[in-house]
PDB file of C-alpha atoms in Angstrom:
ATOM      1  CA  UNK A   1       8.674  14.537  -9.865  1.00 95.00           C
ATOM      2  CA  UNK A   2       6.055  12.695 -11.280  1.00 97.00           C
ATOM      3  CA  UNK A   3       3.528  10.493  -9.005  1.00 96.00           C
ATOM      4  CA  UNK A   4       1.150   8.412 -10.648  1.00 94.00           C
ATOM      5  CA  UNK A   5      -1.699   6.930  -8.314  1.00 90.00           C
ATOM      6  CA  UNK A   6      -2.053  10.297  -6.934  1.00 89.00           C
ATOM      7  CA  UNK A   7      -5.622   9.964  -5.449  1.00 86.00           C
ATOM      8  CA  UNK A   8      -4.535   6.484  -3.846  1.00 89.00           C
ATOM      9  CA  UNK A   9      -4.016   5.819  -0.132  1.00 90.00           C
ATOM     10  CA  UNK A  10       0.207   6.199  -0.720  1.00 94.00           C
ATOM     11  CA  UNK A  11       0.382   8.090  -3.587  1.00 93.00           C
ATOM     12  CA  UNK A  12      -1.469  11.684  -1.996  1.00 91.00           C
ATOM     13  CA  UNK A  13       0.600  11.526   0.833  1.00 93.00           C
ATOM     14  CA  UNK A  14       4.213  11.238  -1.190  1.00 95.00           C
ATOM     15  CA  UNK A  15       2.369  14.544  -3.248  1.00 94.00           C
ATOM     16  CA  UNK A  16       1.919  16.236   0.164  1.00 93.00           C
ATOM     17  CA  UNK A  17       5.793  15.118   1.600  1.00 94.00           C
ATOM     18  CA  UNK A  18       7.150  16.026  -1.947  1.00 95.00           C
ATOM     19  CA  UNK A  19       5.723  19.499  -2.051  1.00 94.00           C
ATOM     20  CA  UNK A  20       6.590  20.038   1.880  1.00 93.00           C
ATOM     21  CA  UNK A  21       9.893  19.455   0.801  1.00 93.00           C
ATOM     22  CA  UNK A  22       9.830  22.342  -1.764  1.00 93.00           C
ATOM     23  CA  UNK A  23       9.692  20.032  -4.694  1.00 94.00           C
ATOM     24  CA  UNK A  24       7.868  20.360  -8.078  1.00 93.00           C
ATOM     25  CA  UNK A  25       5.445  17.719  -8.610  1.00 95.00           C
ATOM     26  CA  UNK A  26       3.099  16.314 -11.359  1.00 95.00           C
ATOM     27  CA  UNK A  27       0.437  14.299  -9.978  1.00 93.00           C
ATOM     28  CA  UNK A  28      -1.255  11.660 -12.630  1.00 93.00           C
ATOM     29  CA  UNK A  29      -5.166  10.670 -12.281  1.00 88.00           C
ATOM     30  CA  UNK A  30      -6.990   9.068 -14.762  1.00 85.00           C
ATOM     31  CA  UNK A  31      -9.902  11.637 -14.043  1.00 73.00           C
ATOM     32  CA  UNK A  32      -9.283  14.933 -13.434  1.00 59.00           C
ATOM     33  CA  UNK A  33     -12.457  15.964 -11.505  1.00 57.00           C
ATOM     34  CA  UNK A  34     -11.710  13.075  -9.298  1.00 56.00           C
ATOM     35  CA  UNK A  35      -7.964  14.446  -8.332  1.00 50.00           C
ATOM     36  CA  UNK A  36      -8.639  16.824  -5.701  1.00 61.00           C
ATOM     37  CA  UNK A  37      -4.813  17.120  -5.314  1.00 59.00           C
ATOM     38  CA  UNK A  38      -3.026  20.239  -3.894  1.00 60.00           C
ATOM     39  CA  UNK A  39      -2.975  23.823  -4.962  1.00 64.00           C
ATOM     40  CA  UNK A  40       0.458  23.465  -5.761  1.00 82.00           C
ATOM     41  CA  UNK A  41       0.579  20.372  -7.585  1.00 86.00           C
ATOM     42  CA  UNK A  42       0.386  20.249 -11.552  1.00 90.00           C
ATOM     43  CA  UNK A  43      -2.479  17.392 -12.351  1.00 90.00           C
ATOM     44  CA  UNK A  44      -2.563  15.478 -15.247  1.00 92.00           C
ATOM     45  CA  UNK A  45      -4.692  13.147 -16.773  1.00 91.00           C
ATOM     46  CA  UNK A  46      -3.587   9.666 -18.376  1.00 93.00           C
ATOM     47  CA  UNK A  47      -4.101   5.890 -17.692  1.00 94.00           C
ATOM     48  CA  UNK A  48      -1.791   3.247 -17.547  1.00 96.00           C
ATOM     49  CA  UNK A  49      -3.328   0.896 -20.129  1.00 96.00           C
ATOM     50  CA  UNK A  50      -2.895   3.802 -22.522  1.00 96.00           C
ATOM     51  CA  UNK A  51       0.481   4.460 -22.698  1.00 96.00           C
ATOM     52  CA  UNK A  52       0.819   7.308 -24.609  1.00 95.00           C
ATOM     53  CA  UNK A  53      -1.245   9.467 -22.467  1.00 96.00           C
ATOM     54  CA  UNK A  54       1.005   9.528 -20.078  1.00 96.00           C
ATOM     55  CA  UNK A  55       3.987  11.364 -22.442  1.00 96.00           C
ATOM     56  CA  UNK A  56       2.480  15.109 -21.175  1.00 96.00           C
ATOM     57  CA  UNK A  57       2.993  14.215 -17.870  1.00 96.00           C
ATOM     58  CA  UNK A  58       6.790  12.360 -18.408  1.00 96.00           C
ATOM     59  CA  UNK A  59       7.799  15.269 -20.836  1.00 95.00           C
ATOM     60  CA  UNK A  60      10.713  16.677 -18.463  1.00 93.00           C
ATOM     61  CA  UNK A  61      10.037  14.632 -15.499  1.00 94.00           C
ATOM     62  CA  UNK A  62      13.182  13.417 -14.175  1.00 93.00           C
ATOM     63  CA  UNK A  63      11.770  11.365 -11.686  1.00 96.00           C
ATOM     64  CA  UNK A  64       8.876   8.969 -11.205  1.00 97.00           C
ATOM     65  CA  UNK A  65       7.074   7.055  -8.033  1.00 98.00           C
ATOM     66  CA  UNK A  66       5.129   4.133  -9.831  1.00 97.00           C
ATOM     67  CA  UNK A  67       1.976   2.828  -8.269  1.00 96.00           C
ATOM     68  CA  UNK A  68       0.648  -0.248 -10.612  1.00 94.00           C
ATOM     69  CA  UNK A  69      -3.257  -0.080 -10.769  1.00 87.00           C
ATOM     70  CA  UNK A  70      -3.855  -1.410 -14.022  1.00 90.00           C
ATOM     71  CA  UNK A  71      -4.018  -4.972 -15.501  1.00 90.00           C
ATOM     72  CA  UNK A  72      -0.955  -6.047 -16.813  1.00 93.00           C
ATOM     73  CA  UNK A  73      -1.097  -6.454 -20.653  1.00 95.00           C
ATOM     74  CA  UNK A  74       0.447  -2.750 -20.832  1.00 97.00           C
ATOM     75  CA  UNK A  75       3.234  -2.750 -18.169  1.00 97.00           C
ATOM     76  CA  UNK A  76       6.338  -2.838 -20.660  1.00 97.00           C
ATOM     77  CA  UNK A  77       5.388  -0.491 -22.490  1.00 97.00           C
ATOM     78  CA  UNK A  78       4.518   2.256 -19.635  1.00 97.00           C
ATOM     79  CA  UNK A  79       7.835   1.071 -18.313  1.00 97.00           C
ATOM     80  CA  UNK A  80       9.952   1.548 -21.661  1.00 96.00           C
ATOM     81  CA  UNK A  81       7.952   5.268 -22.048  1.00 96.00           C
ATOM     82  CA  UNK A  82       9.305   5.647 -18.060  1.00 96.00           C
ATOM     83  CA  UNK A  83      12.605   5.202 -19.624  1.00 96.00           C
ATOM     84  CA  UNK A  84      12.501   7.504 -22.570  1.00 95.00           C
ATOM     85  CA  UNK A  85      11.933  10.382 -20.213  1.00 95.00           C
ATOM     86  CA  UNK A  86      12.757   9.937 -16.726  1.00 95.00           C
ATOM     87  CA  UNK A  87      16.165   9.373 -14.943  1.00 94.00           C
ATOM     88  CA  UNK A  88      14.496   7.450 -11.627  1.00 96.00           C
ATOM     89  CA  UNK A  89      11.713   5.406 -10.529  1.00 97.00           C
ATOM     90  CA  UNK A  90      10.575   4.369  -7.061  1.00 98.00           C
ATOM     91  CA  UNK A  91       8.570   1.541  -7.547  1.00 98.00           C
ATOM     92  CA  UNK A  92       5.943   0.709  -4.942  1.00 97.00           C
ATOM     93  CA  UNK A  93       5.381  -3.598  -5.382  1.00 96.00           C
ATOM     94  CA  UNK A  94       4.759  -6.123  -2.616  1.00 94.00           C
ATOM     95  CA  UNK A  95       7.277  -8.277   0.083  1.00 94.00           C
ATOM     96  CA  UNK A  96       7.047 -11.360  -2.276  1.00 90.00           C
ATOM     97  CA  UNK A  97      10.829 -12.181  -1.982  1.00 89.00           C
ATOM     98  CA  UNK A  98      10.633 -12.104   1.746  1.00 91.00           C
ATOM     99  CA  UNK A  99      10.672 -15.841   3.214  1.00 89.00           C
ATOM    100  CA  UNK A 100       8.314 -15.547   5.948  1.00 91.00           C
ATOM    101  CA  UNK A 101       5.107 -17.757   4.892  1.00 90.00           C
ATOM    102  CA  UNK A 102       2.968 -14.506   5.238  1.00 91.00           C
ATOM    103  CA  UNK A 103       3.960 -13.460   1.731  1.00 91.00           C
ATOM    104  CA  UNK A 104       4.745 -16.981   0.385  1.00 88.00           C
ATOM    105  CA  UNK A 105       1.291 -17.867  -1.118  1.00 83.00           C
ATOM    106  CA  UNK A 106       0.249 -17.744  -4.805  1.00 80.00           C
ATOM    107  CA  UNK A 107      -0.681 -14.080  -5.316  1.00 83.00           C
ATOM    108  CA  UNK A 108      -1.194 -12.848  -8.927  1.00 84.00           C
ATOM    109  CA  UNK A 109      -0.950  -9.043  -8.143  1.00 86.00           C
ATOM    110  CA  UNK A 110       3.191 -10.246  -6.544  1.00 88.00           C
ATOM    111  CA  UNK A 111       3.911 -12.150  -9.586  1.00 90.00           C
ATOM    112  CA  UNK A 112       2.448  -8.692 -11.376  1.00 93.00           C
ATOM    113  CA  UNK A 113       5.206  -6.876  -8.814  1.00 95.00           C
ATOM    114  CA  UNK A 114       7.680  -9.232  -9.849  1.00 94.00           C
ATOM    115  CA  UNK A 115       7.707  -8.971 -13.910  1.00 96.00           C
ATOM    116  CA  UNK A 116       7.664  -4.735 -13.229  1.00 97.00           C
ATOM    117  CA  UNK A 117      10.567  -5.203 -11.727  1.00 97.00           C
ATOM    118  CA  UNK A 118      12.316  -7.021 -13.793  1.00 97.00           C
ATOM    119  CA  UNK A 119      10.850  -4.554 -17.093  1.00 97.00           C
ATOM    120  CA  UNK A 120      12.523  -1.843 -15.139  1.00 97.00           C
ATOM    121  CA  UNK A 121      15.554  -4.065 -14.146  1.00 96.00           C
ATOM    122  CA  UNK A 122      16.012  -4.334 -17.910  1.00 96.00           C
ATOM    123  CA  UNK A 123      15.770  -0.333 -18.915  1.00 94.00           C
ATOM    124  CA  UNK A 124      18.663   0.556 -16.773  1.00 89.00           C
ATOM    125  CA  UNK A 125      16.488   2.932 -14.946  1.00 93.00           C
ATOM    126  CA  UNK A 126      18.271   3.811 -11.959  1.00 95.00           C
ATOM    127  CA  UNK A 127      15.454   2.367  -9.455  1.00 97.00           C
ATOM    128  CA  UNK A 128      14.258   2.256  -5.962  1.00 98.00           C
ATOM    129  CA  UNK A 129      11.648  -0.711  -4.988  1.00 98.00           C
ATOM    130  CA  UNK A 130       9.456  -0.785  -1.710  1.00 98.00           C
ATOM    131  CA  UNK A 131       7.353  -3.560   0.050  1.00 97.00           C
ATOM    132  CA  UNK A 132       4.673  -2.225   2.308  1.00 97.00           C
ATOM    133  CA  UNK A 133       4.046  -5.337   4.200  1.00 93.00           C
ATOM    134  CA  UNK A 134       0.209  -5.282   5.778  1.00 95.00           C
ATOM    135  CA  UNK A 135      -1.115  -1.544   5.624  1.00 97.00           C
ATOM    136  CA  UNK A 136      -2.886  -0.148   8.370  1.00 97.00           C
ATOM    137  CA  UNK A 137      -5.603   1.472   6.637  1.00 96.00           C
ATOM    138  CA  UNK A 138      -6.919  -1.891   5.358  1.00 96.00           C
ATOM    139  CA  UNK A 139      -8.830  -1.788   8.490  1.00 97.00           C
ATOM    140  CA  UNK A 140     -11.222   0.706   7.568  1.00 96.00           C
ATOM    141  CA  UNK A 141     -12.216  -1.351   4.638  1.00 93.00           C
ATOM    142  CA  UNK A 142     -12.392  -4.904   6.505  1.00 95.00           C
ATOM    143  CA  UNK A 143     -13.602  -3.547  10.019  1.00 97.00           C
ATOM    144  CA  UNK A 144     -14.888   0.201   9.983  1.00 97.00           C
ATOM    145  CA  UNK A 145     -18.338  -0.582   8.959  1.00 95.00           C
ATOM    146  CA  UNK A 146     -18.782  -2.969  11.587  1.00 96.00           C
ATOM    147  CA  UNK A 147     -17.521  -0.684  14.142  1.00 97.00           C
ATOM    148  CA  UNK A 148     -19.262   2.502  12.908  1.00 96.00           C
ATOM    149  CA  UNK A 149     -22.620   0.568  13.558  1.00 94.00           C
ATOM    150  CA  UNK A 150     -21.657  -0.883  17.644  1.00 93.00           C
ATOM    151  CA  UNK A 151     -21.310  -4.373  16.283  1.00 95.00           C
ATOM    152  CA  UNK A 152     -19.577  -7.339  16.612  1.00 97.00           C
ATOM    153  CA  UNK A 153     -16.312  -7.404  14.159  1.00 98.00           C
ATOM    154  CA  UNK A 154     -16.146 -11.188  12.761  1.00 97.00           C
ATOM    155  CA  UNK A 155     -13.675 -11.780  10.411  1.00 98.00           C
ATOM    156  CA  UNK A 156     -11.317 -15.114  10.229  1.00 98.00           C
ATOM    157  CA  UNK A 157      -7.737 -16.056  11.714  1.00 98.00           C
ATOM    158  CA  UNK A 158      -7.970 -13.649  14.461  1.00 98.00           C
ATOM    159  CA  UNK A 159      -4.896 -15.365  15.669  1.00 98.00           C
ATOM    160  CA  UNK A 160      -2.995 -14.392  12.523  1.00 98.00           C
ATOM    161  CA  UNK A 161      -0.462 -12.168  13.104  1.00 97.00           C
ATOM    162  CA  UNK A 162       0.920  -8.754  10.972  1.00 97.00           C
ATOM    163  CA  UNK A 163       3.044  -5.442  11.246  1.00 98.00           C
ATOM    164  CA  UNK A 164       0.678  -3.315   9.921  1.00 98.00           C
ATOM    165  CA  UNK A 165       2.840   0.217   8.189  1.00 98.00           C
ATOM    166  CA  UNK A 166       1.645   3.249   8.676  1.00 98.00           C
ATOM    167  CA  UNK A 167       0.587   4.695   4.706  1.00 97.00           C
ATOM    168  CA  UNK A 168       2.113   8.082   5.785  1.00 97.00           C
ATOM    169  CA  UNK A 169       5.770   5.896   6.792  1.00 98.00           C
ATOM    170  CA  UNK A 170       5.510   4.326   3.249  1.00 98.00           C
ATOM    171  CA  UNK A 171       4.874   7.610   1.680  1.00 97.00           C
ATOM    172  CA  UNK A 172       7.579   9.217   3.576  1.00 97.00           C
ATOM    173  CA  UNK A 173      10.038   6.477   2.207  1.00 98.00           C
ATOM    174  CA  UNK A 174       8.883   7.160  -1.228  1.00 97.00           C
ATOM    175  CA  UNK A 175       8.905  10.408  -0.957  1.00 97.00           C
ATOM    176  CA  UNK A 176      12.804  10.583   0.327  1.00 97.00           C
ATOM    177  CA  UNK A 177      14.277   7.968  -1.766  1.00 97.00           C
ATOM    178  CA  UNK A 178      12.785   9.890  -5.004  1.00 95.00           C
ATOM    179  CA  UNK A 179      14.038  13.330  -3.695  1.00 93.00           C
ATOM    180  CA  UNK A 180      17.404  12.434  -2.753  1.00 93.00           C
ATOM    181  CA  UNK A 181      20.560  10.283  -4.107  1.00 90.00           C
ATOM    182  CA  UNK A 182      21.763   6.884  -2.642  1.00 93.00           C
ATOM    183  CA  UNK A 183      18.740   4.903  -2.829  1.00 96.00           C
ATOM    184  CA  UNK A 184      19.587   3.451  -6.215  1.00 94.00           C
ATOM    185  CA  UNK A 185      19.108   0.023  -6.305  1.00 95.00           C
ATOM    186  CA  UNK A 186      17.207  -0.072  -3.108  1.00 96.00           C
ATOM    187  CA  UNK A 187      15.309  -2.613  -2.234  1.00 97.00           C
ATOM    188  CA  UNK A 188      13.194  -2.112   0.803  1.00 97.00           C
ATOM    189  CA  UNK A 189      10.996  -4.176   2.952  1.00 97.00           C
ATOM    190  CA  UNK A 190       8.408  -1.829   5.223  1.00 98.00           C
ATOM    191  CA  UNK A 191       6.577  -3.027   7.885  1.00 98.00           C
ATOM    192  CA  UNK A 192       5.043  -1.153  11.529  1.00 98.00           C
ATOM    193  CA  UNK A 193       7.466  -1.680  14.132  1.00 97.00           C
ATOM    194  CA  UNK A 194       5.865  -4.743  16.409  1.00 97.00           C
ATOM    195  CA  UNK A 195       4.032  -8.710  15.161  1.00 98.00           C
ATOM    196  CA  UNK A 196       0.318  -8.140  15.963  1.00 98.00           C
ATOM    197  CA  UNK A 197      -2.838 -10.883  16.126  1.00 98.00           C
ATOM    198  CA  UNK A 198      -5.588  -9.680  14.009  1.00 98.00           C
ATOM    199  CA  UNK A 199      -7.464  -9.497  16.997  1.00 98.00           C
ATOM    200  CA  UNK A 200      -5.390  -7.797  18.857  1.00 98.00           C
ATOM    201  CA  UNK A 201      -5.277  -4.901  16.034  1.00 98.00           C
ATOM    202  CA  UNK A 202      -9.315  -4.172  16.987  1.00 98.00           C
ATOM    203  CA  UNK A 203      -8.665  -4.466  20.413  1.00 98.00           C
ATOM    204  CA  UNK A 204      -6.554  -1.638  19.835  1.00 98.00           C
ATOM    205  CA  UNK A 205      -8.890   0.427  17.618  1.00 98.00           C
ATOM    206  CA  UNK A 206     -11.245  -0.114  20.801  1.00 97.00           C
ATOM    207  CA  UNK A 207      -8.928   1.021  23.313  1.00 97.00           C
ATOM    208  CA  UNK A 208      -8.567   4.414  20.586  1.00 97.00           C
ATOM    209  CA  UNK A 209     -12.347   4.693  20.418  1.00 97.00           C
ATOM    210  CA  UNK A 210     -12.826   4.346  24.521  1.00 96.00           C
ATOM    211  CA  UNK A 211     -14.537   1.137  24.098  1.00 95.00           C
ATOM    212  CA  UNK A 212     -14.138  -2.495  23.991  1.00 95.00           C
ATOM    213  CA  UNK A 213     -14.932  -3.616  20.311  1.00 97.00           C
ATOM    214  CA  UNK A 214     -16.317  -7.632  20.559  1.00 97.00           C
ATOM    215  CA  UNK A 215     -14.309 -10.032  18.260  1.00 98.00           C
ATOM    216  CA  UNK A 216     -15.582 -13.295  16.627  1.00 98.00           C
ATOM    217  CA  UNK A 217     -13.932 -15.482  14.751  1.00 97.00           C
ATOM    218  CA  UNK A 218     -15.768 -16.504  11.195  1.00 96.00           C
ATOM    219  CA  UNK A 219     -14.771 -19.022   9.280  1.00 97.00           C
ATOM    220  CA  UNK A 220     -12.791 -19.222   5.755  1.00 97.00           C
ATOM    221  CA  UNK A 221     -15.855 -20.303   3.997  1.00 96.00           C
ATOM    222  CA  UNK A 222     -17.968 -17.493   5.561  1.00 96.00           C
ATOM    223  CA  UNK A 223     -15.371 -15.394   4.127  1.00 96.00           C
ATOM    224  CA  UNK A 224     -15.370 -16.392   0.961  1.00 95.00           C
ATOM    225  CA  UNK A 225     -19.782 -16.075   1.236  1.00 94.00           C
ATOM    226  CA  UNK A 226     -19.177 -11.981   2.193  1.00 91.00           C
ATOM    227  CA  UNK A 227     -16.802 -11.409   0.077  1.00 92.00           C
ATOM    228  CA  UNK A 228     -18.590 -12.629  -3.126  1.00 90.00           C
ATOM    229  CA  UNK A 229     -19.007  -9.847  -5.616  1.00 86.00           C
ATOM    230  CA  UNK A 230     -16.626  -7.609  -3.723  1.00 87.00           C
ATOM    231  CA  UNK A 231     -13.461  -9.153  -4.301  1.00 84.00           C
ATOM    232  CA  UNK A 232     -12.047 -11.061  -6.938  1.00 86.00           C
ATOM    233  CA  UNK A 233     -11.546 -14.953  -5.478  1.00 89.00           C
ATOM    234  CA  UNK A 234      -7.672 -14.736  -6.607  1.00 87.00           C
ATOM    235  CA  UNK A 235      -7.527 -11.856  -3.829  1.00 88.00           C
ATOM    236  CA  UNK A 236     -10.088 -13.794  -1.316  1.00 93.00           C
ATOM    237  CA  UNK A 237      -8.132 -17.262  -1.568  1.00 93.00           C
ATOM    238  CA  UNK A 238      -4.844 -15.009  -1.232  1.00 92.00           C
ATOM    239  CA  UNK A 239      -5.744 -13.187   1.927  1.00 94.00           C
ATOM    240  CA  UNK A 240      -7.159 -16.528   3.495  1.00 96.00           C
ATOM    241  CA  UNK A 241      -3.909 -18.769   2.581  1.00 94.00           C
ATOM    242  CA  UNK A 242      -1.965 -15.983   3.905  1.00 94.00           C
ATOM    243  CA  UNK A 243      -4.014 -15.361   7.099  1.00 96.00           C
ATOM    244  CA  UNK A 244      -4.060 -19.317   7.895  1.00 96.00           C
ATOM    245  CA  UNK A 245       0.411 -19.131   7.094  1.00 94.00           C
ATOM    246  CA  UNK A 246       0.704 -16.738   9.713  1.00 95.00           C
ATOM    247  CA  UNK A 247      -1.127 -18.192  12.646  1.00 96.00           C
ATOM    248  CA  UNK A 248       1.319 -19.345  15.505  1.00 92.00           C
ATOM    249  CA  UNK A 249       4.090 -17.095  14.420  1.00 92.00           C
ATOM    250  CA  UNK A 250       5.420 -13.588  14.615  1.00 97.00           C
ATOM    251  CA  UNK A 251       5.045 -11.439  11.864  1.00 96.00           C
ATOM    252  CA  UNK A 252       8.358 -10.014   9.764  1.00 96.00           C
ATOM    253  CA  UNK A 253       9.508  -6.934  11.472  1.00 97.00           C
ATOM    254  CA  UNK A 254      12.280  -5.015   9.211  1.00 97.00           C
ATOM    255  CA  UNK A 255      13.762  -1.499  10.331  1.00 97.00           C
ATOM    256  CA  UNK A 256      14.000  -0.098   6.920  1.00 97.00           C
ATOM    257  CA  UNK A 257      11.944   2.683   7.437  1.00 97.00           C
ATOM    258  CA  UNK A 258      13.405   3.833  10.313  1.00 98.00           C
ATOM    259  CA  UNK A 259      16.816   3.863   8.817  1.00 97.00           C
ATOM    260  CA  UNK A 260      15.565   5.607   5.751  1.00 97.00           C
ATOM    261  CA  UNK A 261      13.629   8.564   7.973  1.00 97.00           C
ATOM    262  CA  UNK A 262      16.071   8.375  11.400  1.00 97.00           C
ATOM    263  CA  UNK A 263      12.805   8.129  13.148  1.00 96.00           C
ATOM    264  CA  UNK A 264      10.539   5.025  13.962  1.00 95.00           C
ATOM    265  CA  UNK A 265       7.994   4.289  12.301  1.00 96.00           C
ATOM    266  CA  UNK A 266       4.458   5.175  13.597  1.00 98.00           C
ATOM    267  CA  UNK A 267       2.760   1.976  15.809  1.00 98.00           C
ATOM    268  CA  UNK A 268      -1.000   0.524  14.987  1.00 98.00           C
ATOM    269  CA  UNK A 269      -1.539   1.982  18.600  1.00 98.00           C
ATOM    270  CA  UNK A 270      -0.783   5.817  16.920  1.00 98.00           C
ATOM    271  CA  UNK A 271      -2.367   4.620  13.575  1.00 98.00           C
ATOM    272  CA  UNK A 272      -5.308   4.125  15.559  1.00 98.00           C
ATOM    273  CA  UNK A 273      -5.337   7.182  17.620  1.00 97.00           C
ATOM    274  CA  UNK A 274      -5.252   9.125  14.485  1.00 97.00           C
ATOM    275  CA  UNK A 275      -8.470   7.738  12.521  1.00 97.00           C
ATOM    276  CA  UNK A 276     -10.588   7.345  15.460  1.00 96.00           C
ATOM    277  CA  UNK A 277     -13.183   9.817  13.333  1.00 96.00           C
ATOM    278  CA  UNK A 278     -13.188   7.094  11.037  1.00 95.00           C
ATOM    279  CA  UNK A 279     -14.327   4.595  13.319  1.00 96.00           C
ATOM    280  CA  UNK A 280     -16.815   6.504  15.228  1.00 91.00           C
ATOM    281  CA  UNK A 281     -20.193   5.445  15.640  1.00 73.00           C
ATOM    282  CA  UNK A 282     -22.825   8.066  13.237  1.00 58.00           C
ATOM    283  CA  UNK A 283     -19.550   8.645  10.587  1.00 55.00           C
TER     284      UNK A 283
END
């Protein structure tokens, strides 16, 4: 099994479920020194906007998880050298086929998603897509610092409401649906189990940490001011249409998860609990 993104948030975990499960696995980086991965796992080095470095890894790999973190001038023809070597691919792309307004807004990385999938529609790969909804872990990049250093988290549409996945749930999917038959032609939408407010998700990073964490609500404009230079403003405009689409209603809620791993998925509350060293105050 081949997993390319291997160092990313998803793609280190399916490594570590893979080789739990007593399966070979190749793990592509584009830098090796930077790969870290486990004993066990064979590393390779390639990049997606080079094709061809990635035949060493593909050579007698009969099954891929793809992670897309490249731009997108050189997805057909990673996906037609997926072909020529592998039998499978687990694709992970984005809930942009999902109706609820959340994921309805112009987002250039979904319409990315959405050709991918239709360049592996078109190989006759036998293929397995999943949609991570929100991810939990995005809160260490949007409200960690704030909360390492005691202050106030301000951030806008604290009303908004998400199901923020667990990344070790996602990677479990991935993991199973590569390592064992009947997920072809899959298509899988995976979100935490319950609809939480933004503000409501530092609450409970507070209640992990033993503390009450202070909210404030910034506006989209102030936003757009911190994120300059951080973010492109395709991803900043994206996040803030989406936030302001999702105020006043419940988030989407699927069970997918659960019904691929017969056991529910893990809540923000347990999320939480488990990354409170990553919140603490001096970390």
């Amino acid at each position: 099994m081949l997993v390319t993104g291997a160092t990313g948030r998803v793609g280190r975990v399916v490594i570590d479920q893979l080789l739990d499960a007593g399966v070979p696995v190749r793990a592509l980086t584009r830098r090796f020194e930077a790969a870290a991965p486990p004993a066990k796992a064979e590393v390779f080095t390639g990049d997606l906007t080079v094709p061809e470095s990635l035949d060493p890894a593909l050579n007698g790999a009969g099954a891929v998880f793809l992670v897309w973190t490249a731009p997108p001038r050189t997805a057909a023809a990673v996906v037609e050298r997926l072909a020529a070597h592998a039998r499978r691919v687990v694709f992970l792309s984005s809930p942009h086929r999902t109706p609820h307004p959340f994921f309805q807004q112009p987002n250039p990385m979904a319409m990315l998603h959405a050709e991918i999938e239709r360049l592996i529609a078109a190989t006759g790969l036998e293929s397995t897509i999943i949609r991570p909804g929100m991810l939990a872990s995005n809160s260490l990049a949007w409200w960690a610092p704030a909360i390492r250093a005691g202050e106030v988290v301000r951030w806008p549409y604290g009303a908004a409401e998400t199901a923020p996945v667990d990344d070790r749930d996602v990677a479990a999917v991935a993991a199973r649906t590569l390592r064992q038959d009947g997920y072809t032609g899959g298509d899988y939408v995976l979100t935490g189990p319950e609809s939480l407010t933004q503000a409501a998700q530092v609450d409970v990073i507070g209640d992990a940490l033993g503390r009450r964490i202070v909210f404030e609500e910034m506006t989209p404009d102030e936003f757009r001011s911190l994120s300059e230079g951080t973010a492109p403003s395709s991803v900043v405009d994206m996040l803030l249409a989406a936030w302001s689409a999702a105020v006043g209603q419940p988030a989407h809620v699927t069970t997918a998860a659960a019904d691929i791993l017969g056991t529910a998925p893990r809540t923000f509350r347990q999320w939480a609990a488990d990354h409170t060293t990553a919140f603490a105050e001096g970390s």
